[in-house]
Amino acid sequence: MILLTNKYLLLKALLVGIFSLFTISYAFGLESIRWKVQTGFVGEDIEGPIKKMFENIKTISDGKIKFRYYKSNSIVPNNELWSGVIEGNLDSAFTSSVFNANKIPALMFFTAIPFGPRLIEYKAWMQYGGGQAIKDKIYKQNGLHSIDCMTFPPESGGWFKKRIKSLQDLKGMRMRVYPGYGAYVFEKFGVQTKQVGFTDIMKEFEKGFIDAAEFSIPSWDLWLGLQKVAKYNYYPGWWQSTTIHELIINKKKWDGISSAAKLIITTACESLLIKSAIRFSAMQPKAMEELKKQGTIFVSWKDSELQELEKAWHVIADEESAKDPLFAEVYKSYKSFSEQYAIWGDRAYLK
């Protein structure tokens, strides 16, 4: 028994020693990285988790990897984050592909599209359906590396002063709509869309310049005060079923760091992606309860209305594909995977 105990203690000491050597080797072997990162977002609800992720990277790397955090619009304008990282004014940026979709429309598939997938289906397409390979190709051609790093749950489906009895009621309506293909779908039904910054939405309502608006998830709609200017809040937000945000890094900088450093940064992003999905979803019931207390009436889009809206989206996607080969490539990849996934997805989950 004593002999076995001694052998056990010797083995334990040996394993501890090996682990300690590995830890010391890892700490000294990991290179020092000091990168500037600018966020494209404002508000502690979003910035808090982002900052925490960079703190985690610093902790896990034992202080070897540090991101110097800069606020929105501080070094370059948010709509120039891509060029800021490409040209070296920034090493990286926490942003969204939508900010560059005016130049490369296909990028909308990597933020949010009308009647798009839930998070699991999106990541399944990206990792196993060819989506990531296409995205990597686009970003590599532009001197960037991208990692999916945060997600928002479905947005609410718009705030309207008057109840919509049919899609015909949309004709002539003036509505603030987030930049993207959701706006084009609304325009197919006669809506006069406006792209207004979120800080000006309330002013637009109060001055009578708009009749409706969409902004974000219920908790942020509540924070903005949309319940004070519009009574009817529609669901679901079919133009943004899932919203993806990303960490972009200068490709030369990314290629120049070790595999260990890449793994730390990538794993931190993957962790935040899941945590954000859980955190932001958990916030919405309480927000909706408060909206209801303040007189908000929740309305669901009719199935027939959603079908007509989705048909309009596919018409738009076909039109865009006919004039943009890259858009066509991404749309074909996404649509093909979505149709295959439906064999499982349409049956596996309770409606």
Short mmCIF file of C-alpha atoms in Angstrom, two decimals:
data_model
loop_
_atom_site.label_atom_id
_atom_site.label_comp_id
_atom_site.label_asym_id
_atom_site.label_seq_id
_atom_site.Cartn_x
_atom_site.Cartn_y
_atom_site.Cartn_z
CA MET A 1 0.00 0.00 0.00
CA ILE A 2 2.84 2.41 0.87
CA LEU A 3 4.60 1.48 -2.35
CA LEU A 4 1.45 2.17 -4.38
CA THR A 5 0.95 5.47 -2.57
CA ASN A 6 4.53 6.54 -3.30
CA LYS A 7 4.09 5.61 -6.94
CA TYR A 8 0.89 7.64 -7.04
CA LEU A 9 2.57 10.66 -5.45
CA LEU A 10 5.52 10.35 -7.84
CA LEU A 11 3.19 10.18 -10.83
CA LYS A 12 1.18 13.15 -9.53
CA ALA A 13 4.37 15.20 -9.04
CA LEU A 14 5.53 14.25 -12.52
CA LEU A 15 2.23 15.32 -14.10
CA VAL A 16 2.22 18.60 -12.15
CA GLY A 17 5.77 19.25 -13.30
CA ILE A 18 4.92 18.54 -16.94
CA PHE A 19 1.85 20.80 -16.73
CA SER A 20 3.92 23.57 -15.11
CA LEU A 21 6.58 23.31 -17.80
CA PHE A 22 3.89 23.41 -20.48
CA THR A 23 2.31 26.48 -18.88
CA ILE A 24 5.64 28.29 -18.60
CA SER A 25 6.56 27.32 -22.14
CA TYR A 26 3.18 28.54 -23.39
CA ALA A 27 3.42 31.85 -21.53
CA PHE A 28 6.91 32.57 -22.77
CA GLY A 29 6.26 31.18 -26.27
CA LEU A 30 3.17 33.26 -27.04
CA GLU A 31 4.14 36.46 -28.78
CA SER A 32 3.22 39.95 -27.62
CA ILE A 33 0.36 41.48 -29.63
CA ARG A 34 -0.80 45.09 -29.25
CA TRP A 35 -3.67 45.94 -31.58
CA LYS A 36 -5.98 48.93 -31.89
CA VAL A 37 -9.66 48.04 -32.22
CA GLN A 38 -12.55 50.42 -32.83
CA THR A 39 -16.16 49.47 -32.25
CA GLY A 40 -18.94 50.44 -34.61
CA PHE A 41 -21.55 50.32 -31.85
CA VAL A 42 -22.67 52.51 -28.97
CA GLY A 43 -24.37 51.73 -25.68
CA GLU A 44 -23.23 49.79 -22.64
CA ASP A 45 -25.57 46.87 -23.40
CA ILE A 46 -23.46 46.16 -26.50
CA GLU A 47 -20.11 47.64 -25.59
CA GLY A 48 -19.96 45.97 -22.17
CA PRO A 49 -19.83 42.39 -23.52
CA ILE A 50 -17.40 43.44 -26.27
CA LYS A 51 -15.01 45.01 -23.77
CA LYS A 52 -15.32 41.94 -21.55
CA MET A 53 -14.30 39.73 -24.47
CA PHE A 54 -11.10 41.72 -24.99
CA GLU A 55 -10.40 41.54 -21.24
CA ASN A 56 -10.83 37.76 -21.43
CA ILE A 57 -8.36 37.57 -24.31
CA LYS A 58 -5.87 39.51 -22.23
CA THR A 59 -6.40 37.22 -19.23
CA ILE A 60 -6.24 33.94 -21.16
CA SER A 61 -3.06 35.04 -22.93
CA ASP A 62 -1.50 36.07 -19.60
CA GLY A 63 -1.34 39.67 -20.82
CA LYS A 64 0.39 38.82 -24.09
CA ILE A 65 -2.54 39.80 -26.34
CA LYS A 66 -3.99 43.24 -25.73
CA PHE A 67 -6.56 45.15 -27.75
CA ARG A 68 -6.65 48.90 -27.18
CA TYR A 69 -10.34 49.75 -27.36
CA TYR A 70 -11.60 52.86 -29.17
CA LYS A 71 -15.18 54.05 -29.17
CA SER A 72 -17.49 54.45 -32.15
CA ASN A 73 -16.34 57.02 -34.75
CA SER A 74 -13.25 57.90 -32.68
CA ILE A 75 -10.44 57.15 -35.17
CA VAL A 76 -12.36 56.62 -38.41
CA PRO A 77 -16.07 57.04 -39.22
CA ASN A 78 -18.05 53.84 -38.70
CA ASN A 79 -18.84 53.56 -42.41
CA GLU A 80 -15.10 53.52 -43.11
CA LEU A 81 -14.05 50.81 -40.66
CA TRP A 82 -13.17 48.45 -43.49
CA SER A 83 -10.80 50.92 -45.14
CA GLY A 84 -9.47 51.93 -41.72
CA VAL A 85 -8.39 48.35 -41.03
CA ILE A 86 -7.19 47.67 -44.58
CA GLU A 87 -5.06 50.82 -44.66
CA GLY A 88 -3.62 50.25 -41.18
CA ASN A 89 -5.19 53.15 -39.29
CA LEU A 90 -6.70 50.37 -37.19
CA ASP A 91 -5.52 46.81 -36.65
CA SER A 92 -9.05 45.55 -36.16
CA ALA A 93 -12.65 46.65 -35.75
CA PHE A 94 -15.80 45.29 -34.11
CA THR A 95 -18.38 45.90 -36.77
CA SER A 96 -20.95 44.40 -39.11
CA SER A 97 -20.76 43.54 -42.79
CA VAL A 98 -23.78 45.76 -43.43
CA PHE A 99 -21.52 48.81 -43.10
CA ASN A 100 -19.86 47.87 -46.40
CA ALA A 101 -22.87 46.33 -48.13
CA ASN A 102 -23.42 49.46 -50.23
CA LYS A 103 -20.19 48.53 -52.04
CA ILE A 104 -20.58 44.73 -51.87
CA PRO A 105 -24.32 43.87 -51.62
CA ALA A 106 -23.61 40.16 -51.06
CA LEU A 107 -22.26 41.02 -47.61
CA MET A 108 -25.83 41.38 -46.34
CA PHE A 109 -26.03 37.59 -46.16
CA PHE A 110 -23.41 37.75 -43.41
CA THR A 111 -25.39 40.23 -41.29
CA ALA A 112 -29.11 39.70 -41.91
CA ILE A 113 -31.44 39.07 -44.84
CA PRO A 114 -35.24 38.95 -45.09
CA PHE A 115 -36.67 35.63 -43.93
CA GLY A 116 -33.16 34.56 -43.07
CA PRO A 117 -32.06 31.66 -40.89
CA ARG A 118 -31.96 31.27 -37.13
CA LEU A 119 -28.50 31.30 -35.59
CA ILE A 120 -28.01 27.52 -35.66
CA GLU A 121 -29.01 27.24 -39.32
CA TYR A 122 -26.84 30.23 -40.22
CA LYS A 123 -23.76 28.71 -38.55
CA ALA A 124 -24.54 25.32 -40.10
CA TRP A 125 -24.53 26.97 -43.55
CA MET A 126 -21.36 28.86 -42.76
CA GLN A 127 -19.40 25.90 -41.41
CA TYR A 128 -20.84 22.99 -43.38
CA GLY A 129 -22.64 24.50 -46.36
CA GLY A 130 -19.92 26.62 -47.97
CA GLY A 131 -20.88 30.00 -46.54
CA GLN A 132 -17.63 30.52 -44.63
CA ALA A 133 -15.50 29.66 -47.67
CA ILE A 134 -17.26 32.31 -49.75
CA LYS A 135 -17.03 34.90 -46.99
CA ASP A 136 -13.32 34.17 -46.45
CA LYS A 137 -12.72 34.61 -50.17
CA ILE A 138 -14.45 38.01 -50.22
CA TYR A 139 -12.60 39.24 -47.15
CA LYS A 140 -9.23 37.91 -48.31
CA GLN A 141 -9.61 39.80 -51.59
CA ASN A 142 -10.13 42.95 -49.52
CA GLY A 143 -7.18 42.37 -47.19
CA LEU A 144 -9.26 41.31 -44.18
CA HIS A 145 -9.95 38.38 -41.89
CA SER A 146 -13.39 38.11 -40.25
CA ILE A 147 -14.69 36.18 -37.24
CA ASP A 148 -18.39 36.02 -36.30
CA CYS A 149 -18.38 37.51 -32.82
CA MET A 150 -21.83 38.61 -31.63
CA THR A 151 -25.47 38.04 -32.47
CA PHE A 152 -28.82 39.65 -31.74
CA PRO A 153 -32.12 37.73 -31.60
CA PRO A 154 -34.98 38.57 -33.99
CA GLU A 155 -35.98 42.21 -34.07
CA SER A 156 -39.53 43.31 -33.57
CA GLY A 157 -41.46 43.68 -36.80
CA GLY A 158 -41.97 47.42 -36.84
CA TRP A 159 -43.85 50.15 -35.01
CA PHE A 160 -46.94 51.64 -36.66
CA LYS A 161 -49.24 54.48 -35.69
CA LYS A 162 -52.20 52.69 -37.29
CA ARG A 163 -53.09 49.02 -37.39
CA ILE A 164 -52.43 47.36 -40.74
CA LYS A 165 -55.51 45.51 -41.95
CA SER A 166 -53.83 44.29 -45.14
CA LEU A 167 -50.59 44.85 -47.03
CA GLN A 168 -52.49 47.37 -49.15
CA ASP A 169 -52.40 49.68 -46.12
CA LEU A 170 -48.63 49.95 -46.56
CA LYS A 171 -48.99 51.89 -49.81
CA GLY A 172 -47.91 55.48 -49.36
CA MET A 173 -46.69 54.93 -45.80
CA ARG A 174 -43.49 56.70 -44.79
CA MET A 175 -41.29 54.38 -42.76
CA ARG A 176 -37.82 54.42 -41.26
CA VAL A 177 -36.20 51.12 -42.25
CA TYR A 178 -32.72 49.76 -41.49
CA PRO A 179 -30.47 49.73 -44.61
CA GLY A 180 -30.77 46.43 -46.43
CA TYR A 181 -33.10 44.30 -48.47
CA GLY A 182 -35.95 44.58 -46.00
CA ALA A 183 -36.36 48.17 -47.18
CA TYR A 184 -36.56 47.00 -50.80
CA VAL A 185 -39.29 44.52 -49.87
CA PHE A 186 -41.34 47.26 -48.22
CA GLU A 187 -40.88 49.43 -51.30
CA LYS A 188 -42.44 46.66 -53.44
CA PHE A 189 -45.62 47.33 -51.48
CA GLY A 190 -45.54 51.09 -51.92
CA VAL A 191 -43.76 52.12 -48.70
CA GLN A 192 -41.64 55.26 -48.89
CA THR A 193 -38.61 54.12 -46.88
CA LYS A 194 -36.20 56.45 -45.12
CA GLN A 195 -32.77 55.61 -43.71
CA VAL A 196 -32.59 57.68 -40.55
CA GLY A 197 -30.04 57.31 -37.75
CA PHE A 198 -31.54 55.85 -34.59
CA THR A 199 -30.95 59.10 -32.68
CA ASP A 200 -33.31 60.89 -35.08
CA ILE A 201 -36.17 58.37 -35.20
CA MET A 202 -38.15 60.00 -32.41
CA LYS A 203 -37.75 63.45 -33.97
CA GLU A 204 -39.00 62.10 -37.31
CA PHE A 205 -42.12 60.74 -35.61
CA GLU A 206 -42.75 63.89 -33.58
CA LYS A 207 -42.43 66.13 -36.63
CA GLY A 208 -44.78 63.93 -38.64
CA PHE A 209 -42.11 62.97 -41.19
CA ILE A 210 -42.68 59.22 -40.75
CA ASP A 211 -45.72 57.04 -40.01
CA ALA A 212 -43.83 53.92 -38.93
CA ALA A 213 -40.36 52.70 -38.04
CA GLU A 214 -38.32 49.66 -37.19
CA PHE A 215 -35.34 49.89 -34.90
CA SER A 216 -34.20 46.83 -33.00
CA ILE A 217 -35.05 44.21 -30.38
CA PRO A 218 -37.84 45.09 -27.87
CA SER A 219 -35.47 46.11 -25.04
CA TRP A 220 -33.83 48.74 -27.23
CA ASP A 221 -37.13 49.82 -28.77
CA LEU A 222 -38.29 50.44 -25.20
CA TRP A 223 -35.09 52.32 -24.38
CA LEU A 224 -35.53 54.53 -27.46
CA GLY A 225 -39.15 55.22 -26.55
CA LEU A 226 -40.93 54.04 -29.68
CA GLN A 227 -43.95 53.04 -27.57
CA LYS A 228 -44.54 56.74 -26.96
CA VAL A 229 -45.04 57.60 -30.62
CA ALA A 230 -46.50 54.42 -32.14
CA LYS A 231 -49.07 52.08 -30.59
CA TYR A 232 -48.85 48.92 -32.70
CA ASN A 233 -45.75 46.73 -32.48
CA TYR A 234 -45.65 43.95 -35.09
CA TYR A 235 -43.96 40.53 -34.96
CA PRO A 236 -41.93 38.79 -36.27
CA GLY A 237 -39.18 41.04 -37.61
CA TRP A 238 -38.96 39.09 -40.87
CA TRP A 239 -36.19 41.30 -42.30
CA GLN A 240 -33.75 40.43 -39.47
CA SER A 241 -34.38 36.97 -38.08
CA THR A 242 -30.78 36.82 -36.85
CA THR A 243 -28.23 39.63 -36.83
CA ILE A 244 -24.53 38.79 -36.94
CA HIS A 245 -21.66 41.08 -35.98
CA GLU A 246 -17.98 40.43 -36.52
CA LEU A 247 -14.43 41.17 -35.54
CA ILE A 248 -12.44 42.14 -38.63
CA ILE A 249 -8.63 42.10 -38.59
CA ASN A 250 -6.06 43.28 -41.08
CA LYS A 251 -5.19 40.12 -43.07
CA LYS A 252 -1.42 40.66 -42.96
CA LYS A 253 -1.57 41.19 -39.20
CA TRP A 254 -3.69 38.05 -38.79
CA ASP A 255 -1.42 35.93 -40.97
CA GLY A 256 1.60 37.14 -38.99
CA ILE A 257 0.55 35.81 -35.58
CA SER A 258 0.92 32.30 -34.16
CA SER A 259 -1.69 29.55 -34.29
CA ALA A 260 -2.03 29.79 -30.50
CA ALA A 261 -2.85 33.51 -30.68
CA LYS A 262 -5.36 32.89 -33.48
CA LEU A 263 -7.02 30.18 -31.42
CA ILE A 264 -7.35 32.42 -28.36
CA ILE A 265 -8.97 35.24 -30.36
CA THR A 266 -11.25 32.94 -32.36
CA THR A 267 -12.39 31.02 -29.27
CA ALA A 268 -13.15 34.27 -27.43
CA CYS A 269 -15.32 35.38 -30.35
CA GLU A 270 -17.13 32.06 -30.51
CA SER A 271 -17.83 32.31 -26.79
CA LEU A 272 -19.27 35.81 -27.12
CA LEU A 273 -21.45 34.70 -30.05
CA ILE A 274 -23.20 32.15 -27.83
CA LYS A 275 -23.28 34.35 -24.73
CA SER A 276 -24.81 37.27 -26.64
CA ALA A 277 -27.53 35.05 -28.11
CA ILE A 278 -28.47 33.91 -24.61
CA ARG A 279 -28.11 37.28 -22.89
CA PHE A 280 -30.07 39.38 -25.38
CA SER A 281 -32.84 36.77 -25.66
CA ALA A 282 -33.21 36.70 -21.87
CA MET A 283 -33.70 40.48 -21.80
CA GLN A 284 -36.75 40.58 -24.11
CA PRO A 285 -39.66 39.15 -22.04
CA LYS A 286 -39.26 41.77 -19.32
CA ALA A 287 -39.00 44.53 -21.94
CA MET A 288 -42.17 43.35 -23.67
CA GLU A 289 -44.02 43.23 -20.35
CA GLU A 290 -43.08 46.86 -19.76
CA LEU A 291 -44.11 47.85 -23.28
CA LYS A 292 -47.49 46.23 -22.71
CA LYS A 293 -47.90 48.14 -19.43
CA GLN A 294 -47.30 51.36 -21.34
CA GLY A 295 -50.09 50.60 -23.80
CA THR A 296 -48.31 48.85 -26.62
CA ILE A 297 -50.48 46.46 -28.64
CA PHE A 298 -48.57 43.48 -30.03
CA VAL A 299 -49.73 42.32 -33.44
CA SER A 300 -48.57 39.32 -35.47
CA TRP A 301 -48.14 39.51 -39.21
CA LYS A 302 -50.67 37.17 -40.83
CA ASP A 303 -49.29 34.03 -42.47
CA SER A 304 -50.69 35.18 -45.80
CA GLU A 305 -48.92 38.54 -45.42
CA LEU A 306 -45.62 36.87 -44.57
CA GLN A 307 -45.96 34.67 -47.64
CA GLU A 308 -46.45 37.70 -49.89
CA LEU A 309 -43.55 39.53 -48.29
CA GLU A 310 -41.29 36.50 -48.72
CA LYS A 311 -42.26 36.17 -52.38
CA ALA A 312 -41.25 39.80 -52.88
CA TRP A 313 -37.87 39.10 -51.24
CA HIS A 314 -37.12 36.22 -53.61
CA VAL A 315 -38.05 38.40 -56.60
CA ILE A 316 -35.61 41.02 -55.37
CA ALA A 317 -32.91 38.38 -54.76
CA ASP A 318 -33.36 37.05 -58.30
CA GLU A 319 -33.15 40.58 -59.71
CA GLU A 320 -29.97 41.27 -57.74
CA SER A 321 -28.46 37.94 -58.80
CA ALA A 322 -29.03 38.77 -62.47
CA LYS A 323 -26.82 41.87 -62.22
CA ASP A 324 -24.31 40.89 -59.52
CA PRO A 325 -22.37 37.57 -59.96
CA LEU A 326 -21.03 37.64 -56.39
CA PHE A 327 -24.50 38.17 -54.95
CA ALA A 328 -25.72 35.32 -57.16
CA GLU A 329 -22.97 33.03 -55.84
CA VAL A 330 -23.78 33.71 -52.19
CA TYR A 331 -27.55 33.55 -52.74
CA LYS A 332 -27.26 30.23 -54.58
CA SER A 333 -25.13 28.76 -51.80
CA TYR A 334 -27.46 29.98 -49.05
CA LYS A 335 -30.68 29.01 -50.86
CA SER A 336 -29.40 25.53 -51.74
CA PHE A 337 -28.37 24.85 -48.14
CA SER A 338 -31.63 26.29 -46.78
CA GLU A 339 -33.72 24.00 -48.99
CA GLN A 340 -31.74 20.95 -47.86
CA TYR A 341 -31.83 22.02 -44.21
CA ALA A 342 -35.63 22.37 -44.36
CA ILE A 343 -35.93 18.55 -44.43
CA TRP A 344 -34.73 18.71 -40.82
CA GLY A 345 -35.47 22.25 -39.74
CA ASP A 346 -39.16 22.29 -40.72
CA ARG A 347 -39.83 19.08 -38.81
CA ALA A 348 -37.47 19.10 -35.85
CA TYR A 349 -38.80 22.08 -33.89
CA LEU A 350 -42.16 22.92 -32.40
CA LYS A 351 -43.78 25.82 -34.20
#
